[in-house]
CSV table of C-alpha atoms and ligand atoms in Angstrom, one decimal:
chain,number,residue,atom,x,y,z
A,1,UNK,CA,-34.6,-37.0,-52.1
A,2,UNK,CA,-35.6,-33.3,-51.5
A,3,UNK,CA,-32.5,-31.3,-50.2
A,4,UNK,CA,-33.5,-29.9,-47.0
A,5,UNK,CA,-33.5,-25.5,-47.1
A,6,UNK,CA,-30.8,-24.0,-46.1
A,7,UNK,CA,-32.2,-22.3,-42.6
A,8,UNK,CA,-30.5,-19.0,-40.3
A,9,UNK,CA,-29.7,-21.0,-37.6
A,10,UNK,CA,-27.9,-24.0,-40.1
A,11,UNK,CA,-26.1,-21.4,-41.9
A,12,UNK,CA,-24.7,-19.8,-39.1
A,13,UNK,CA,-24.3,-23.1,-37.2
A,14,UNK,CA,-25.8,-21.7,-34.1
A,15,UNK,CA,-26.1,-25.0,-32.4
A,16,UNK,CA,-22.2,-25.2,-31.8
A,17,UNK,CA,-22.1,-21.4,-31.5
A,18,UNK,CA,-24.7,-21.4,-29.0
A,19,UNK,CA,-23.4,-24.4,-27.4
A,20,UNK,CA,-20.1,-23.1,-26.4
A,21,UNK,CA,-20.8,-21.3,-23.4
A,22,UNK,CA,-19.9,-23.9,-20.6
A,23,UNK,CA,-19.8,-22.3,-17.3
A,24,UNK,CA,-16.8,-23.8,-15.0
A,25,UNK,CA,-19.0,-22.6,-11.9
A,26,UNK,CA,-22.2,-24.7,-13.2
A,27,UNK,CA,-19.5,-28.1,-13.6
A,28,UNK,CA,-18.1,-27.2,-10.0
A,29,UNK,CA,-21.9,-27.4,-9.4
A,30,UNK,CA,-21.9,-23.9,-7.9
A,31,UNK,CA,-23.5,-21.9,-11.2
A,32,UNK,CA,-22.8,-18.2,-10.9
A,33,UNK,CA,-24.9,-15.8,-12.6
A,34,UNK,CA,-22.2,-13.3,-14.4
A,35,UNK,CA,-19.6,-16.1,-15.6
A,36,UNK,CA,-22.3,-16.5,-18.6
A,37,UNK,CA,-21.7,-12.6,-19.1
A,38,UNK,CA,-17.7,-13.5,-19.0
A,39,UNK,CA,-17.6,-15.9,-21.3
A,40,UNK,CA,-19.8,-14.3,-23.8
A,41,UNK,CA,-18.0,-11.1,-23.8
A,42,UNK,CA,-14.6,-12.7,-24.0
A,43,UNK,CA,-16.4,-14.8,-27.4
A,44,UNK,CA,-17.5,-11.9,-28.6
A,45,UNK,CA,-13.8,-10.3,-29.0
A,46,UNK,CA,-12.7,-13.2,-30.0
A,47,UNK,CA,-15.4,-13.3,-33.0
A,48,UNK,CA,-14.5,-9.6,-33.7
A,49,UNK,CA,-10.6,-10.2,-33.3
A,50,UNK,CA,-11.1,-12.9,-36.2
A,51,UNK,CA,-13.0,-10.3,-38.6
A,52,UNK,CA,-9.8,-7.6,-37.8
A,53,UNK,CA,-7.3,-10.2,-38.9
A,54,UNK,CA,-9.4,-11.2,-41.9
A,55,UNK,CA,-9.1,-6.9,-43.1
A,56,UNK,CA,-5.9,-7.3,-42.0
A,57,UNK,CA,-5.1,-10.2,-44.0
A,58,UNK,CA,-6.2,-8.7,-47.0
A,59,UNK,CA,-4.6,-5.4,-46.7
A,60,UNK,CA,-1.1,-7.1,-46.7
A,61,UNK,CA,-2.1,-8.9,-49.3
A,62,UNK,CA,-2.4,-5.5,-51.2
A,63,UNK,CA,0.8,-4.2,-49.8
A,64,UNK,CA,2.8,-7.6,-50.9
A,65,UNK,CA,5.4,-6.6,-53.7
A,66,UNK,CA,7.3,-3.8,-55.1
A,67,UNK,CA,4.0,-1.7,-56.4
A,68,UNK,CA,0.7,-0.9,-55.1
A,69,UNK,CA,-2.0,-0.4,-57.3
A,70,UNK,CA,-3.7,2.6,-57.2
A,71,UNK,CA,-7.1,1.4,-57.1
A,72,UNK,CA,-6.7,-0.8,-54.4
A,73,UNK,CA,-5.6,2.2,-52.1
A,74,UNK,CA,-9.2,3.1,-51.7
A,75,UNK,CA,-9.9,-0.4,-50.8
A,76,UNK,CA,-7.4,-0.4,-47.9
A,77,UNK,CA,-8.9,2.4,-46.8
A,78,UNK,CA,-12.7,1.2,-46.8
A,79,UNK,CA,-11.0,-2.0,-44.9
A,80,UNK,CA,-9.5,0.3,-42.3
A,81,UNK,CA,-12.4,2.2,-41.7
A,82,UNK,CA,-14.1,-1.4,-40.9
A,83,UNK,CA,-11.3,-1.9,-38.3
A,84,UNK,CA,-11.8,1.4,-37.0
A,85,UNK,CA,-15.6,1.0,-36.0
A,86,UNK,CA,-14.7,-2.4,-35.0
A,87,UNK,CA,-12.2,-1.1,-32.2
A,88,UNK,CA,-15.0,1.8,-31.2
A,89,UNK,CA,-17.1,-1.4,-30.3
A,90,UNK,CA,-14.4,-3.2,-28.7
A,91,UNK,CA,-13.6,-0.2,-26.4
A,92,UNK,CA,-17.1,0.4,-25.7
A,93,UNK,CA,-17.8,-3.5,-25.0
A,94,UNK,CA,-16.2,-3.3,-21.6
A,95,UNK,CA,-18.8,-1.1,-20.9
A,96,UNK,CA,-20.6,-4.3,-20.5
A,97,UNK,CA,-18.5,-6.0,-18.4
A,98,UNK,CA,-18.4,-3.3,-15.8
A,99,UNK,CA,-21.5,-4.1,-14.6
A,100,UNK,CA,-20.7,-7.2,-13.0
A,101,UNK,CA,-18.8,-6.4,-9.6
A,102,UNK,CA,-15.8,-7.3,-8.4
A,103,UNK,CA,-17.6,-9.5,-5.6
A,104,UNK,CA,-19.8,-11.1,-8.5
A,105,UNK,CA,-16.4,-11.9,-10.2
A,106,UNK,CA,-14.9,-13.4,-7.2
A,107,UNK,CA,-17.5,-15.9,-7.1
A,108,UNK,CA,-15.7,-17.6,-10.1
A,109,UNK,CA,-12.2,-16.1,-10.7
A,110,UNK,CA,-10.4,-19.2,-9.2
A,111,UNK,CA,-12.1,-21.5,-11.2
A,112,UNK,CA,-10.1,-19.7,-14.6
A,113,UNK,CA,-6.8,-20.0,-13.3
A,114,UNK,CA,-4.2,-19.7,-14.9
A,115,UNK,CA,-5.8,-19.0,-18.2
A,116,UNK,CA,-6.0,-15.6,-19.1
A,117,UNK,CA,-6.6,-12.9,-21.8
A,118,UNK,CA,-2.8,-12.8,-22.1
A,119,UNK,CA,-3.2,-16.3,-24.1
A,120,UNK,CA,-5.5,-14.6,-26.7
A,121,UNK,CA,-3.8,-15.9,-29.8
A,122,UNK,CA,-6.0,-13.8,-32.1
A,123,UNK,CA,-4.8,-10.5,-30.1
A,124,UNK,CA,-1.1,-11.6,-30.3
A,125,UNK,CA,-1.6,-12.2,-34.0
A,126,UNK,CA,-3.4,-8.6,-34.6
A,127,UNK,CA,-0.2,-7.1,-32.5
A,128,UNK,CA,2.7,-8.7,-34.7
A,129,UNK,CA,0.7,-7.8,-38.1
A,130,UNK,CA,0.2,-4.3,-36.9
A,131,UNK,CA,4.4,-4.3,-36.9
A,132,UNK,CA,4.7,-5.0,-33.0
A,133,UNK,CA,8.4,-6.1,-32.4
A,134,UNK,CA,9.2,-8.5,-30.1
A,135,UNK,CA,12.3,-6.5,-28.5
A,136,UNK,CA,9.6,-3.8,-27.6
A,137,UNK,CA,7.0,-6.5,-25.5
A,138,UNK,CA,6.8,-5.4,-21.6
A,139,UNK,CA,8.7,-8.6,-20.5
A,140,UNK,CA,5.7,-10.8,-18.7
A,141,UNK,CA,7.7,-12.3,-15.8
A,142,UNK,CA,10.7,-14.0,-17.2
A,143,UNK,CA,9.3,-15.4,-20.2
A,144,UNK,CA,9.0,-14.7,-23.8
A,145,UNK,CA,4.9,-13.8,-23.8
A,146,UNK,CA,4.2,-17.2,-26.6
A,147,UNK,CA,5.5,-19.4,-24.0
A,148,UNK,CA,2.3,-19.5,-22.4
A,149,UNK,CA,0.3,-20.8,-25.4
A,150,UNK,CA,0.8,-24.4,-27.1
A,151,UNK,CA,2.4,-25.2,-29.7
A,152,UNK,CA,0.7,-24.5,-32.6
A,153,UNK,CA,-0.4,-21.4,-31.4
A,154,UNK,CA,3.2,-20.3,-30.3
A,155,UNK,CA,4.6,-21.1,-33.8
A,156,UNK,CA,1.8,-18.9,-35.1
A,157,UNK,CA,2.3,-16.6,-33.2
A,158,UNK,CA,6.1,-16.5,-34.1
A,159,UNK,CA,5.8,-17.0,-37.8
A,160,UNK,CA,3.4,-13.5,-37.7
A,161,UNK,CA,6.6,-11.8,-36.4
A,162,UNK,CA,9.3,-10.0,-38.8
A,163,UNK,CA,9.1,-8.0,-41.8
A,164,UNK,CA,5.8,-8.9,-43.3
A,165,UNK,CA,3.7,-6.6,-40.9
A,166,UNK,CA,1.5,-3.5,-41.5
A,167,UNK,CA,4.6,-1.5,-40.5
A,168,UNK,CA,7.4,-2.8,-42.7
A,169,UNK,CA,4.9,-2.8,-45.6
A,170,UNK,CA,3.9,1.0,-45.1
A,171,UNK,CA,7.4,1.4,-44.7
A,172,UNK,CA,8.7,0.5,-47.9
A,173,UNK,CA,5.7,2.3,-49.6
A,174,UNK,CA,6.4,5.6,-48.1
A,175,UNK,CA,10.1,5.1,-48.7
A,176,UNK,CA,8.8,4.7,-53.1
A,177,UNK,CA,6.6,8.2,-52.5
A,178,UNK,CA,7.4,9.8,-55.9
A,179,UNK,CA,7.8,13.1,-56.5
A,180,UNK,CA,10.3,14.0,-53.7
A,181,UNK,CA,12.9,15.2,-55.9
A,182,UNK,CA,12.2,16.6,-59.2
A,183,UNK,CA,15.2,18.1,-61.8
A,184,UNK,CA,14.0,21.6,-61.4
A,185,UNK,CA,12.9,21.7,-57.8
A,186,UNK,CA,14.1,20.2,-54.7
A,187,UNK,CA,11.0,20.3,-52.0
A,188,UNK,CA,12.9,19.6,-49.3
A,189,UNK,CA,15.2,22.8,-49.7
A,190,UNK,CA,12.0,24.8,-49.9
A,191,UNK,CA,10.8,23.5,-46.8
A,192,UNK,CA,14.3,24.2,-44.7
A,193,UNK,CA,13.9,27.5,-45.7
A,194,UNK,CA,10.0,27.6,-44.4
A,195,UNK,CA,10.8,25.6,-41.4
A,196,UNK,CA,13.9,28.3,-40.3
A,197,UNK,CA,11.6,30.9,-41.0
A,198,UNK,CA,8.7,29.6,-38.6
A,199,UNK,CA,11.5,29.1,-36.1
A,200,UNK,CA,13.1,32.3,-36.5
A,201,UNK,CA,9.7,33.7,-36.2
A,202,UNK,CA,8.7,32.1,-32.8
A,203,UNK,CA,12.0,33.0,-31.5
A,204,UNK,CA,11.4,36.5,-31.9
A,205,UNK,CA,8.1,36.4,-30.4
A,206,UNK,CA,9.7,34.6,-27.2
A,207,UNK,CA,12.2,37.5,-27.5
A,208,UNK,CA,9.3,40.2,-27.7
A,209,UNK,CA,6.7,38.7,-25.1
A,210,UNK,CA,7.5,40.8,-22.1
A,211,UNK,CA,5.2,38.8,-19.8
A,212,UNK,CA,8.1,36.1,-19.6
A,213,UNK,CA,10.9,36.6,-17.1
A,214,UNK,CA,14.3,36.0,-18.0
A,215,UNK,CA,14.0,32.3,-16.8
A,216,UNK,CA,11.6,31.5,-18.7
A,217,UNK,CA,12.9,32.9,-21.5
A,218,UNK,CA,15.8,31.4,-21.7
A,219,UNK,CA,13.9,28.0,-21.3
A,220,UNK,CA,11.7,28.6,-23.8
A,221,UNK,CA,14.6,29.4,-26.4
A,222,UNK,CA,16.7,26.1,-24.8
A,223,UNK,CA,13.8,24.5,-26.1
A,224,UNK,CA,13.3,26.0,-29.6
A,225,UNK,CA,17.2,24.5,-30.0
A,226,UNK,CA,16.0,21.3,-29.3
A,227,UNK,CA,13.3,21.9,-32.0
A,228,UNK,CA,15.6,23.0,-34.5
A,229,UNK,CA,17.5,19.6,-34.0
A,230,UNK,CA,14.6,17.9,-34.1
A,231,UNK,CA,14.6,19.2,-37.9
A,232,UNK,CA,18.1,18.8,-38.7
A,233,UNK,CA,17.6,15.8,-38.1
A,234,UNK,CA,15.2,14.9,-40.6
A,235,UNK,CA,17.9,15.7,-43.0
A,236,UNK,CA,21.0,14.9,-41.3
A,237,UNK,CA,21.2,10.7,-41.5
A,238,UNK,CA,23.6,10.2,-38.9
A,239,UNK,CA,21.6,12.6,-36.5
A,240,UNK,CA,18.6,10.5,-37.6
A,241,UNK,CA,20.3,7.1,-36.9
A,242,UNK,CA,20.8,8.3,-33.3
A,243,UNK,CA,17.5,9.0,-33.1
A,244,UNK,CA,16.8,5.5,-34.0
A,245,UNK,CA,19.4,4.1,-31.5
A,246,UNK,CA,17.8,6.0,-28.5
A,247,UNK,CA,14.6,4.6,-29.7
A,248,UNK,CA,13.1,8.3,-30.4
A,249,UNK,CA,12.2,6.8,-34.0
A,250,UNK,CA,11.5,4.0,-35.9
A,251,UNK,CA,10.0,4.6,-39.4
A,252,UNK,CA,13.2,5.0,-41.7
A,253,UNK,CA,14.3,8.5,-42.3
A,254,UNK,CA,13.3,7.8,-46.2
A,255,UNK,CA,10.0,7.1,-45.2
A,256,UNK,CA,9.6,9.8,-42.8
A,257,UNK,CA,9.9,12.2,-45.3
A,258,UNK,CA,7.5,10.4,-47.8
A,259,UNK,CA,5.4,10.8,-44.6
A,260,UNK,CA,5.8,14.0,-44.4
A,261,UNK,CA,5.4,15.2,-47.9
A,262,UNK,CA,2.1,13.4,-48.0
A,263,UNK,CA,1.1,15.1,-45.0
A,264,UNK,CA,1.8,18.7,-46.0
A,265,UNK,CA,0.2,18.2,-49.4
A,266,UNK,CA,-2.7,16.2,-48.3
A,267,UNK,CA,-5.0,19.0,-50.7
A,268,UNK,CA,-3.6,17.7,-54.2
A,269,UNK,CA,-5.7,15.3,-54.8
A,270,UNK,CA,-3.5,12.4,-55.5
A,271,UNK,CA,-2.2,12.9,-52.4
A,272,UNK,CA,-5.5,12.4,-50.4
A,273,UNK,CA,-6.3,9.0,-50.2
A,274,UNK,CA,-2.8,8.4,-48.9
A,275,UNK,CA,-2.9,10.9,-46.4
A,276,UNK,CA,-6.3,9.6,-45.1
A,277,UNK,CA,-4.9,6.1,-44.9
A,278,UNK,CA,-1.7,7.5,-42.5
A,279,UNK,CA,-4.5,9.4,-40.2
A,280,UNK,CA,-6.3,6.2,-40.3
A,281,UNK,CA,-2.6,4.4,-39.3
A,282,UNK,CA,-2.8,7.0,-36.2
A,283,UNK,CA,-6.7,5.8,-35.4
A,284,UNK,CA,-6.0,2.5,-35.1
A,285,UNK,CA,-2.6,2.1,-32.8
A,286,UNK,CA,-4.6,4.9,-30.7
A,287,UNK,CA,-7.9,3.5,-30.3
A,288,UNK,CA,-5.5,-0.1,-29.6
A,289,UNK,CA,-3.9,2.5,-26.5
A,290,UNK,CA,-8.0,3.4,-25.3
A,291,UNK,CA,-8.4,-0.3,-25.6
A,292,UNK,CA,-5.8,-0.9,-23.6
A,293,UNK,CA,-6.0,1.9,-21.3
A,294,UNK,CA,-9.9,1.0,-20.8
A,295,UNK,CA,-9.0,-2.9,-20.1
A,296,UNK,CA,-6.1,-2.0,-17.2
A,297,UNK,CA,-8.6,0.2,-15.8
A,298,UNK,CA,-11.5,-2.7,-15.8
A,299,UNK,CA,-8.8,-5.1,-14.5
A,300,UNK,CA,-8.1,-2.5,-11.3
A,301,UNK,CA,-11.6,-1.9,-10.3
A,302,UNK,CA,-11.9,-6.1,-10.2
A,303,UNK,CA,-8.6,-6.9,-8.8
A,304,UNK,CA,-7.2,-3.7,-7.9
A,305,UNK,CA,-3.6,-4.5,-7.4
A,306,UNK,CA,-4.2,-8.5,-7.5
A,307,UNK,CA,-1.8,-10.5,-9.2
A,308,UNK,CA,-3.0,-11.6,-12.6
A,309,UNK,CA,-4.8,-15.3,-13.3
A,310,UNK,CA,-2.3,-15.3,-15.9
A,311,UNK,CA,0.3,-14.5,-13.4
A,312,UNK,CA,1.1,-10.9,-14.3
A,313,UNK,CA,1.8,-7.9,-11.5
A,314,UNK,CA,-2.1,-7.4,-13.2
A,315,UNK,CA,-2.6,-3.5,-13.5
A,316,UNK,CA,1.0,-2.4,-12.7
A,317,UNK,CA,1.8,-4.5,-16.1
A,318,UNK,CA,-1.3,-3.4,-18.3
A,319,UNK,CA,-0.3,0.2,-17.5
A,320,UNK,CA,2.9,-0.1,-19.0
A,321,UNK,CA,2.3,-2.0,-21.8
A,322,UNK,CA,-0.6,0.5,-22.7
A,323,UNK,CA,1.9,3.6,-22.4
A,324,UNK,CA,4.8,1.1,-24.1
A,325,UNK,CA,3.0,-1.0,-26.8
A,326,UNK,CA,1.9,1.5,-29.2
A,327,UNK,CA,3.5,0.5,-33.5
A,328,UNK,CA,2.1,4.1,-35.8
A,329,UNK,CA,3.3,6.4,-32.9
A,330,UNK,CA,6.1,7.9,-35.5
A,331,UNK,CA,3.2,8.5,-37.1
A,332,UNK,CA,1.8,10.7,-35.3
A,333,UNK,CA,4.3,12.6,-34.1
A,334,UNK,CA,4.7,13.7,-38.0
A,335,UNK,CA,2.8,16.9,-36.3
A,336,UNK,CA,5.8,17.8,-35.0
A,337,UNK,CA,7.4,18.7,-38.2
A,338,UNK,CA,4.2,20.4,-39.9
A,339,UNK,CA,4.3,24.0,-40.9
A,340,UNK,CA,1.4,25.8,-41.5
A,341,UNK,CA,0.1,25.9,-45.0
A,342,UNK,CA,0.7,29.7,-45.4
A,343,UNK,CA,4.4,29.0,-45.2
A,344,UNK,CA,4.4,25.6,-48.1
A,345,UNK,CA,6.5,25.8,-50.5
A,346,UNK,CA,5.0,26.4,-53.8
A,347,UNK,CA,5.0,23.3,-55.8
A,348,UNK,CA,6.0,23.9,-59.5
A,349,UNK,CA,3.1,23.8,-62.0
A,350,UNK,CA,4.6,20.6,-63.4
A,351,UNK,CA,4.7,19.0,-60.3
A,352,UNK,CA,1.2,20.0,-59.5
A,353,UNK,CA,-0.4,18.9,-62.7
A,354,UNK,CA,1.1,15.3,-62.1
A,355,UNK,CA,-0.8,15.5,-58.2
A,356,UNK,CA,-3.7,16.6,-59.8
A,357,UNK,CA,-6.8,15.2,-61.9
A,358,UNK,CA,-6.8,16.3,-65.0
A,359,UNK,CA,-8.4,16.0,-68.4
A,360,UNK,CA,-6.0,15.3,-71.7
A,361,UNK,CA,-9.1,15.9,-73.9
A,362,UNK,CA,-8.9,14.0,-77.2
A,363,UNK,CA,-5.8,12.3,-76.3
B,1,LIG,C1,-13.1,-9.0,-15.1
B,1,LIG,C2,-12.4,-8.7,-16.1
B,1,LIG,C3,-11.2,-8.8,-16.6
B,1,LIG,C4,-10.0,-9.0,-15.6
B,1,LIG,C5,-10.0,-9.1,-14.4
B,1,LIG,C6,-8.9,-9.0,-17.1
B,1,LIG,C7,-7.4,-9.5,-16.3
B,1,LIG,C8,-6.5,-9.2,-16.8
B,1,LIG,C9,-5.1,-9.6,-16.4
B,1,LIG,C10,-4.6,-9.7,-15.0
B,1,LIG,C11,-4.2,-9.5,-17.4
B,1,LIG,C12,-2.7,-9.7,-17.3
B,1,LIG,C13,-2.2,-11.1,-17.7
B,1,LIG,C14,-2.5,-11.8,-16.5
B,1,LIG,O1,-1.6,-11.6,-15.3
B,1,LIG,O2,-3.7,-12.5,-16.4
B,1,LIG,C15,-5.0,-9.3,-18.2
B,1,LIG,C16,-4.5,-9.9,-19.9
B,1,LIG,C17,-5.5,-9.5,-21.1
B,1,LIG,N1,-6.7,-9.7,-21.1
B,1,LIG,FE1,-8.1,-9.4,-19.5
B,1,LIG,N2,-9.0,-9.3,-18.0
B,1,LIG,C18,-10.5,-9.5,-18.0
B,1,LIG,C19,-11.2,-9.5,-18.9
B,1,LIG,C20,-10.9,-9.0,-20.4
B,1,LIG,C21,-11.6,-9.0,-22.0
B,1,LIG,C22,-13.1,-8.9,-22.1
B,1,LIG,C23,-10.8,-9.2,-22.7
B,1,LIG,C24,-11.3,-9.3,-24.4
B,1,LIG,C25,-10.7,-10.1,-25.3
B,1,LIG,C26,-9.6,-9.2,-22.2
B,1,LIG,C27,-8.2,-9.8,-22.6
B,1,LIG,C28,-6.9,-9.0,-22.5
B,1,LIG,C29,-5.4,-9.6,-23.4
B,1,LIG,C30,-5.6,-9.6,-24.8
B,1,LIG,C31,-4.6,-9.6,-22.3
B,1,LIG,C32,-3.2,-9.4,-22.7
B,1,LIG,C33,-2.9,-7.6,-22.7
B,1,LIG,C34,-1.0,-7.7,-23.0
B,1,LIG,O3,-0.6,-8.3,-23.1
B,1,LIG,O4,-1.1,-6.7,-23.5
B,1,LIG,N3,-9.3,-9.4,-21.1
B,1,LIG,N4,-6.4,-9.4,-18.5
């Protein structure tokens, strides 16, 4: 018997894929044209969520253990680039659904109750694998977020909570940042001196600014006191712990110092990839926020302030998640601690050599 050649349709299982759009409106005897778009767009999202999870899982694998192979870092950065490109597509895809009018949506909306995007298991897996903490979630009714899922999906989602998230793996990786303390050079003492100089300069400028009236000057100087305290917390375990307790910081003090060192000395060859990676985390986080915002605006124009098919307060709930559901906020917040390049403490030659690419000819 001759073997049948593989065809495009067989390889992609197109029969299955293209046969998976069952319109509820058609089943109920009154087909609504736009329901096809509604289904396809959600299915397209789920396919891209699957791809994001595929990338994320491989990255998590590389961060497991106490050591990250340097050559893996390049792969991680490439995979994050891919996730970021997909996210941009996901944000823009909302525009296609916005071509549906609220009235056309209302033609089939009731047939969807009580299902909702809130039940997207893959979306929850992405959130958890990135590092969303259950206790940070905006409450949805009186139920935990997994309660609207079936038993299998609920277990999957709960299993993905906890210690193996990207956030916690990266935190451990950053805590292991070498170079922070060398015998002959304590970087942080030099950094603190540079920070103090920067603050003193800023304070001097405020005092000399003749445009300020007394009240503005006093309030600007007060703000500088609080900025100084924020810097102090970087080096004071108790102050830092208080920031964490008050919910202002999540990343450990040690990891924050590691990340800050990378951000400050990003020009050193060995720190360029870690710096790109930290920037990507900010991109990934902010693109999710962009998606959440774009989605909530879509929801507002489609249903106004009506409650969602899943039973939430709809737009009000989604607005809160867009504000609060962020995982890598601390990484963007590192900018608070950045000082000008010209004020950076000069690194000792020995350390510079370690951070650079150099040949040891004939060795
Ligand atoms: C007409 C279009 C849409 C409307 C009116 C809508 C409405 C809503 C509402 C009201 C919620 C809150 C939960 C609820 O009460 O149901 C929600 C959540 C959600 N929707 Fe949509 N949605 C639309 C399109 C989409 C699309 C295209 C996706 C793509 C996957 C999506 C994914 C989600 C997700 C993941 C959540 C959970 C968000 C969270 O809890 O942080 N939605 N949606």
